[in-house]
PDB file of C-alpha atoms in Angstrom:
ATOM      1  CA  ALA A   1      90.597  98.096  80.353  1.00 61.00           C
ATOM      2  CA  GLN A   2      88.836  99.971  83.461  1.00 65.00           C
ATOM      3  CA  SER A   3      87.452  96.647  84.537  1.00 68.00           C
ATOM      4  CA  GLU A   4      90.699  94.936  84.426  1.00 70.00           C
ATOM      5  CA  LEU A   5      92.353  97.554  86.118  1.00 69.00           C
ATOM      6  CA  GLN A   6      89.969  97.244  88.964  1.00 71.00           C
ATOM      7  CA  VAL A   7      90.467  93.333  89.121  1.00 73.00           C
ATOM      8  CA  GLY A   8      94.199  93.983  89.334  1.00 78.00           C
ATOM      9  CA  VAL A   9      94.168  96.363  91.981  1.00 78.00           C
ATOM     10  CA  GLY A  10      91.585  94.478  93.829  1.00 80.00           C
ATOM     11  CA  ALA A  11      93.962  91.436  93.582  1.00 83.00           C
ATOM     12  CA  LEU A  12      96.966  93.436  94.719  1.00 82.00           C
ATOM     13  CA  ALA A  13      94.862  95.028  97.772  1.00 83.00           C
ATOM     14  CA  GLY A  14      93.480  91.414  98.773  1.00 83.00           C
ATOM     15  CA  SER A  15      96.985  89.743  98.664  1.00 84.00           C
ATOM     16  CA  THR A  16      98.655  92.590 100.543  1.00 83.00           C
ATOM     17  CA  ILE A  17      96.163  92.440 103.036  1.00 85.00           C
ATOM     18  CA  MET A  18      96.384  88.534 103.372  1.00 86.00           C
ATOM     19  CA  LEU A  19     100.200  88.661 103.553  1.00 85.00           C
ATOM     20  CA  LEU A  20      99.957  91.315 106.245  1.00 84.00           C
ATOM     21  CA  THR A  21      97.160  89.591 108.491  1.00 88.00           C
ATOM     22  CA  LEU A  22      98.216  86.112 108.333  1.00 89.00           C
ATOM     23  CA  PRO A  23     101.579  86.337 109.803  1.00 89.00           C
ATOM     24  CA  TRP A  24     100.319  88.974 112.338  1.00 86.00           C
ATOM     25  CA  GLY A  25      97.543  86.744 113.402  1.00 88.00           C
ATOM     26  CA  LEU A  26      99.919  83.689 113.784  1.00 89.00           C
ATOM     27  CA  SER A  27     102.582  85.627 115.670  1.00 87.00           C
ATOM     28  CA  VAL A  28      99.862  86.808 118.314  1.00 87.00           C
ATOM     29  CA  TYR A  29      98.689  83.345 118.529  1.00 88.00           C
ATOM     30  CA  TYR A  30     101.713  81.600 119.132  1.00 86.00           C
ATOM     31  CA  GLY A  31     103.528  84.448 120.938  1.00 84.00           C
ATOM     32  CA  ARG A  32     100.499  84.689 123.486  1.00 85.00           C
ATOM     33  CA  VAL A  33     101.247  84.343 127.270  1.00 85.00           C
ATOM     34  CA  PRO A  34      99.127  84.032 130.246  1.00 85.00           C
ATOM     35  CA  LEU A  35      97.009  87.250 131.334  1.00 84.00           C
ATOM     36  CA  SER A  36      96.756  88.323 134.944  1.00 83.00           C
ATOM     37  CA  ARG A  37      93.377  89.064 136.164  1.00 83.00           C
ATOM     38  CA  SER A  38      93.873  92.646 135.278  1.00 87.00           C
ATOM     39  CA  GLY A  39      94.849  91.741 131.805  1.00 83.00           C
ATOM     40  CA  VAL A  40      98.535  92.270 131.913  1.00 85.00           C
ATOM     41  CA  ALA A  41     100.708  89.676 130.202  1.00 84.00           C
ATOM     42  CA  GLN A  42     102.828  87.592 132.548  1.00 84.00           C
ATOM     43  CA  TYR A  43     106.103  86.628 130.225  1.00 79.00           C
ATOM     44  CA  ARG A  44     107.669  85.215 133.312  1.00 75.00           C
ATOM     45  CA  ALA A  45     104.936  82.714 133.920  1.00 56.00           C
ATOM     46  CA  ALA A  46     104.715  81.717 130.431  1.00 53.00           C
ATOM     47  CA  SER A  47     107.172  78.817 130.991  1.00 53.00           C
ATOM     48  CA  ARG A  48     105.270  77.653 134.191  1.00 54.00           C
ATOM     49  CA  GLN A  49     102.010  78.018 132.119  1.00 52.00           C
ATOM     50  CA  ARG A  50     103.052  75.715 129.164  1.00 54.00           C
ATOM     51  CA  ALA A  51     104.409  72.995 131.659  1.00 51.00           C
ATOM     52  CA  GLY A  52     101.065  73.269 133.669  1.00 52.00           C
ATOM     53  CA  LYS A  53      98.301  70.798 133.687  1.00 47.00           C
ATOM     54  CA  ARG A  54      95.664  72.629 131.734  1.00 56.00           C
ATOM     55  CA  PRO A  55      96.247  74.042 128.281  1.00 62.00           C
ATOM     56  CA  PRO A  56      95.891  77.881 127.674  1.00 70.00           C
ATOM     57  CA  THR A  57      92.708  79.207 126.147  1.00 79.00           C
ATOM     58  CA  LEU A  58      92.421  82.238 124.148  1.00 79.00           C
ATOM     59  CA  CYS A  59      90.281  83.867 126.755  1.00 83.00           C
ATOM     60  CA  ASN A  60      93.255  84.013 129.350  1.00 83.00           C
ATOM     61  CA  THR A  61      96.171  84.507 127.142  1.00 87.00           C
ATOM     62  CA  GLY A  62      97.462  87.394 125.060  1.00 87.00           C
ATOM     63  CA  VAL A  63     100.288  89.592 124.127  1.00 88.00           C
ATOM     64  CA  ALA A  64     101.526  92.980 125.395  1.00 86.00           C
ATOM     65  CA  PRO A  65     102.352  95.118 122.582  1.00 83.00           C
ATOM     66  CA  GLU A  66     104.985  97.881 122.819  1.00 80.00           C
ATOM     67  CA  PRO A  67     103.786 101.693 122.727  1.00 81.00           C
ATOM     68  CA  SER A  68     105.222 101.871 119.407  1.00 83.00           C
ATOM     69  CA  ILE A  69     102.373  99.752 117.935  1.00 85.00           C
ATOM     70  CA  ARG A  70      99.953 102.348 119.127  1.00 86.00           C
ATOM     71  CA  GLU A  71     101.973 105.130 117.496  1.00 87.00           C
ATOM     72  CA  ASN A  72     102.300 103.473 114.372  1.00 88.00           C
ATOM     73  CA  ALA A  73      98.297 102.666 114.380  1.00 89.00           C
ATOM     74  CA  VAL A  74      97.606 106.587 114.791  1.00 90.00           C
ATOM     75  CA  VAL A  75     100.233 107.416 112.068  1.00 90.00           C
ATOM     76  CA  MET A  76      98.533 104.883 109.607  1.00 89.00           C
ATOM     77  CA  VAL A  77      95.070 106.271 110.231  1.00 91.00           C
ATOM     78  CA  ALA A  78      96.282 109.959 109.876  1.00 90.00           C
ATOM     79  CA  THR A  79      98.097 109.365 106.833  1.00 89.00           C
ATOM     80  CA  ALA A  80      95.211 107.452 105.223  1.00 88.00           C
ATOM     81  CA  LEU A  81      93.121 110.421 105.826  1.00 88.00           C
ATOM     82  CA  ALA A  82      95.290 112.371 103.299  1.00 88.00           C
ATOM     83  CA  TYR A  83      93.416 110.316 100.349  1.00 86.00           C
ATOM     84  CA  LEU A  84      90.378 112.168 101.362  1.00 88.00           C
ATOM     85  CA  VAL A  85      92.036 115.435 100.135  1.00 88.00           C
ATOM     86  CA  ILE A  86      91.617 114.339  96.784  1.00 85.00           C
ATOM     87  CA  GLN A  87      89.009 111.629  96.737  1.00 86.00           C
ATOM     88  CA  GLY A  88      86.441 114.102  98.194  1.00 84.00           C
ATOM     89  CA  PRO A  89      86.557 116.491  95.340  1.00 82.00           C
ATOM     90  CA  ALA A  90      86.771 113.684  92.932  1.00 79.00           C
ATOM     91  CA  MET A  91      83.622 112.358  94.142  1.00 81.00           C
ATOM     92  CA  GLN A  92      81.956 115.513  94.002  1.00 80.00           C
ATOM     93  CA  TYR A  93      83.041 116.575  90.447  1.00 75.00           C
ATOM     94  CA  ALA A  94      82.766 112.844  88.829  1.00 71.00           C
ATOM     95  CA  THR A  95      79.024 112.623  89.541  1.00 71.00           C
ATOM     96  CA  GLY A  96      76.577 113.471  86.839  1.00 56.00           C
ATOM     97  CA  GLY A  97      77.121 114.312  83.098  1.00 55.00           C
ATOM     98  CA  SER A  98      76.438 112.313  80.137  1.00 53.00           C
ATOM     99  CA  GLU A  99      78.659 110.315  77.875  1.00 54.00           C
ATOM    100  CA  ASN A 100      78.132 112.842  74.869  1.00 59.00           C
ATOM    101  CA  ASP A 101      80.118 115.566  76.394  1.00 68.00           C
ATOM    102  CA  SER A 102      82.988 113.212  77.724  1.00 75.00           C
ATOM    103  CA  ALA A 103      85.909 115.315  76.664  1.00 78.00           C
ATOM    104  CA  LYS A 104      84.661 118.597  78.007  1.00 80.00           C
ATOM    105  CA  ARG A 105      83.690 116.790  81.284  1.00 77.00           C
ATOM    106  CA  VAL A 106      87.300 115.395  81.543  1.00 78.00           C
ATOM    107  CA  HIS A 107      88.678 118.903  81.119  1.00 81.00           C
ATOM    108  CA  TYR A 108      86.233 120.267  83.472  1.00 80.00           C
ATOM    109  CA  ILE A 109      86.989 117.633  86.315  1.00 79.00           C
ATOM    110  CA  SER A 110      90.769 118.018  85.877  1.00 79.00           C
ATOM    111  CA  SER A 111      90.798 121.642  86.079  1.00 81.00           C
ATOM    112  CA  GLN A 112      88.692 121.604  89.207  1.00 80.00           C
ATOM    113  CA  GLU A 113      90.829 118.804  90.863  1.00 84.00           C
ATOM    114  CA  HIS A 114      94.120 119.664  90.028  1.00 85.00           C
ATOM    115  CA  TYR A 115      94.735 122.212  93.210  1.00 89.00           C
ATOM    116  CA  TRP A 116      93.486 119.454  95.413  1.00 89.00           C
ATOM    117  CA  ALA A 117      95.790 116.752  93.776  1.00 88.00           C
ATOM    118  CA  LEU A 118      98.586 119.310  94.858  1.00 91.00           C
ATOM    119  CA  CYS A 119      97.270 119.517  98.176  1.00 92.00           C
ATOM    120  CA  GLY A 120      97.220 116.019  98.747  1.00 91.00           C
ATOM    121  CA  LEU A 121     100.705 115.481  97.380  1.00 92.00           C
ATOM    122  CA  VAL A 122     102.104 118.087  99.750  1.00 94.00           C
ATOM    123  CA  LEU A 123     100.205 116.546 102.579  1.00 93.00           C
ATOM    124  CA  SER A 124     101.322 113.083 101.605  1.00 92.00           C
ATOM    125  CA  LEU A 125     104.956 114.414 101.490  1.00 94.00           C
ATOM    126  CA  ALA A 126     104.650 115.992 104.698  1.00 94.00           C
ATOM    127  CA  PHE A 127     103.126 112.817 106.566  1.00 93.00           C
ATOM    128  CA  PHE A 128     106.100 110.718 104.859  1.00 93.00           C
ATOM    129  CA  CYS A 129     108.861 113.049 106.156  1.00 94.00           C
ATOM    130  CA  GLY A 130     106.927 112.706 109.546  1.00 92.00           C
ATOM    131  CA  TYR A 131     106.754 109.141 109.248  1.00 91.00           C
ATOM    132  CA  LEU A 132     110.653 109.088 108.810  1.00 93.00           C
ATOM    133  CA  VAL A 133     111.230 111.089 111.891  1.00 92.00           C
ATOM    134  CA  LEU A 134     109.146 108.773 113.779  1.00 90.00           C
ATOM    135  CA  MET A 135     110.733 105.739 112.568  1.00 88.00           C
ATOM    136  CA  VAL A 136     114.272 107.104 113.547  1.00 89.00           C
ATOM    137  CA  ARG A 137     113.022 108.063 116.941  1.00 86.00           C
ATOM    138  CA  GLN A 138     111.510 104.407 117.569  1.00 84.00           C
ATOM    139  CA  GLY A 139     114.468 102.886 116.281  1.00 81.00           C
ATOM    140  CA  GLN A 140     116.600 104.750 119.009  1.00 80.00           C
ATOM    141  CA  ASN A 141     114.284 103.423 121.536  1.00 76.00           C
ATOM    142  CA  GLU A 142     114.136  99.740 120.120  1.00 74.00           C
ATOM    143  CA  SER A 143     117.857  99.458 120.192  1.00 73.00           C
ATOM    144  CA  LYS A 144     117.750  99.946 124.013  1.00 74.00           C
ATOM    145  CA  THR A 145     115.029  97.140 124.425  1.00 74.00           C
ATOM    146  CA  GLU A 146     117.091  94.864 121.890  1.00 78.00           C
ATOM    147  CA  ALA A 147     120.142  95.244 124.240  1.00 80.00           C
ATOM    148  CA  LEU A 148     118.049  94.223 127.342  1.00 78.00           C
ATOM    149  CA  VAL A 149     116.486  91.030 125.434  1.00 77.00           C
ATOM    150  CA  ASP A 150     120.052  90.241 124.312  1.00 80.00           C
ATOM    151  CA  ARG A 151     121.225  90.239 127.877  1.00 80.00           C
ATOM    152  CA  ALA A 152     118.367  88.166 128.766  1.00 76.00           C
ATOM    153  CA  ILE A 153     118.955  85.627 126.186  1.00 75.00           C
ATOM    154  CA  VAL A 154     122.669  85.448 127.253  1.00 74.00           C
ATOM    155  CA  LYS A 155     121.592  84.863 130.934  1.00 74.00           C
ATOM    156  CA  ALA A 156     119.108  82.263 130.013  1.00 68.00           C
ATOM    157  CA  LEU A 157     121.758  80.302 127.686  1.00 68.00           C
ATOM    158  CA  THR A 158     124.290  80.308 130.535  1.00 66.00           C
ATOM    159  CA  GLY A 159     121.976  79.836 133.304  1.00 64.00           C
ATOM    160  CA  GLY A 160     123.033  83.215 134.572  1.00 62.00           C
ATOM    161  CA  LYS A 161     126.809  82.290 135.010  1.00 57.00           C
ATOM    162  CA  ALA A 162     128.505  84.104 132.115  1.00 50.00           C
ATOM    163  CA  GLY A 163     132.175  83.981 132.526  1.00 51.00           C
ATOM    164  CA  ALA A 164     134.245  87.364 132.590  1.00 42.00           C
ATOM    165  CA  ARG A 165     134.845  87.079 128.788  1.00 49.00           C
ATOM    166  CA  GLY A 166     130.945  86.510 128.161  1.00 54.00           C
ATOM    167  CA  LEU A 167     129.395  83.889 125.940  1.00 60.00           C
ATOM    168  CA  THR A 168     131.389  82.264 123.115  1.00 69.00           C
ATOM    169  CA  LEU A 169     130.642  79.633 120.534  1.00 75.00           C
ATOM    170  CA  PRO A 170     133.299  77.234 121.770  1.00 77.00           C
ATOM    171  CA  GLY A 171     131.816  77.646 125.173  1.00 72.00           C
ATOM    172  CA  LEU A 172     128.304  76.907 124.053  1.00 73.00           C
ATOM    173  CA  LEU A 173     129.628  73.750 121.664  1.00 81.00           C
ATOM    174  CA  ALA A 174     131.890  72.428 124.221  1.00 81.00           C
ATOM    175  CA  PRO A 175     129.307  70.384 126.200  1.00 81.00           C
ATOM    176  CA  ILE A 176     127.685  69.076 123.022  1.00 85.00           C
ATOM    177  CA  LEU A 177     130.980  68.122 121.357  1.00 87.00           C
ATOM    178  CA  GLU A 178     132.032  66.180 124.693  1.00 87.00           C
ATOM    179  CA  ASN A 179     128.554  64.141 124.534  1.00 86.00           C
ATOM    180  CA  VAL A 180     129.140  63.503 120.853  1.00 88.00           C
ATOM    181  CA  LYS A 181     132.726  62.315 121.655  1.00 88.00           C
ATOM    182  CA  ASP A 182     131.154  59.889 124.535  1.00 87.00           C
ATOM    183  CA  ASN A 183     128.620  58.466 122.390  1.00 84.00           C
ATOM    184  CA  MET A 184     131.018  57.670 119.704  1.00 85.00           C
ATOM    185  CA  ARG A 185     133.271  56.188 122.109  1.00 84.00           C
ATOM    186  CA  GLN A 186     130.805  54.127 123.600  1.00 82.00           C
ATOM    187  CA  ALA A 187     129.677  52.971 120.190  1.00 79.00           C
ATOM    188  CA  SER A 188     133.013  51.841 119.137  1.00 78.00           C
ATOM    189  CA  LEU A 189     133.386  49.713 122.609  1.00 75.00           C
ATOM    190  CA  ALA A 190     130.323  48.098 122.025  1.00 71.00           C
ATOM    191  CA  ARG A 191     131.504  46.907 118.313  1.00 71.00           C
ATOM    192  CA  LEU A 192     134.777  45.420 119.861  1.00 67.00           C
ATOM    193  CA  PRO A 193     134.842  41.556 119.841  1.00 68.00           C
ATOM    194  CA  LEU A 194     134.501  40.081 122.971  1.00 62.00           C
ATOM    195  CA  GLY A 195     137.229  37.513 124.465  1.00 55.00           C
TER     196      GLY A 195
END
């Protein structure tokens, strides 16, 4: 049963790592933009680089993560250290002994580890509450960034000439529908018999 559990946990960990790493790697690869000589991502130059003559290489392109990425990495490492609170004593008490005194050994180990397990639980809960506070704070900051991105998208869609009422779906679709009507009109005229 123990070996089946280890196989299951290994498969779960492996699939989780793959499902996190693959999308992240693809988003970095396809989201990369030219870098300046000092290593700063040049997002405004991205369209010029794509239209340029030479294809970008991995050595002169990259992405610029927001500060929240660094904060989240520090939080991830700090919260992972909470596992050492129980894992350290577990490794110390679990070594040695023989199979003959298995019941006594389990009782001894559990009596020595239960305070460490409680400390690990309290520390993990504290880290979880801190994580929730951090996510709320980052969410408030990101909503400001999203508003800036939305304005840039509207400006790009309208060519910087948004009307007083702003961008509307009929306003976006009108030129497309006019083009479809013209194409249909020309197609029907081409089918009319001559003479």
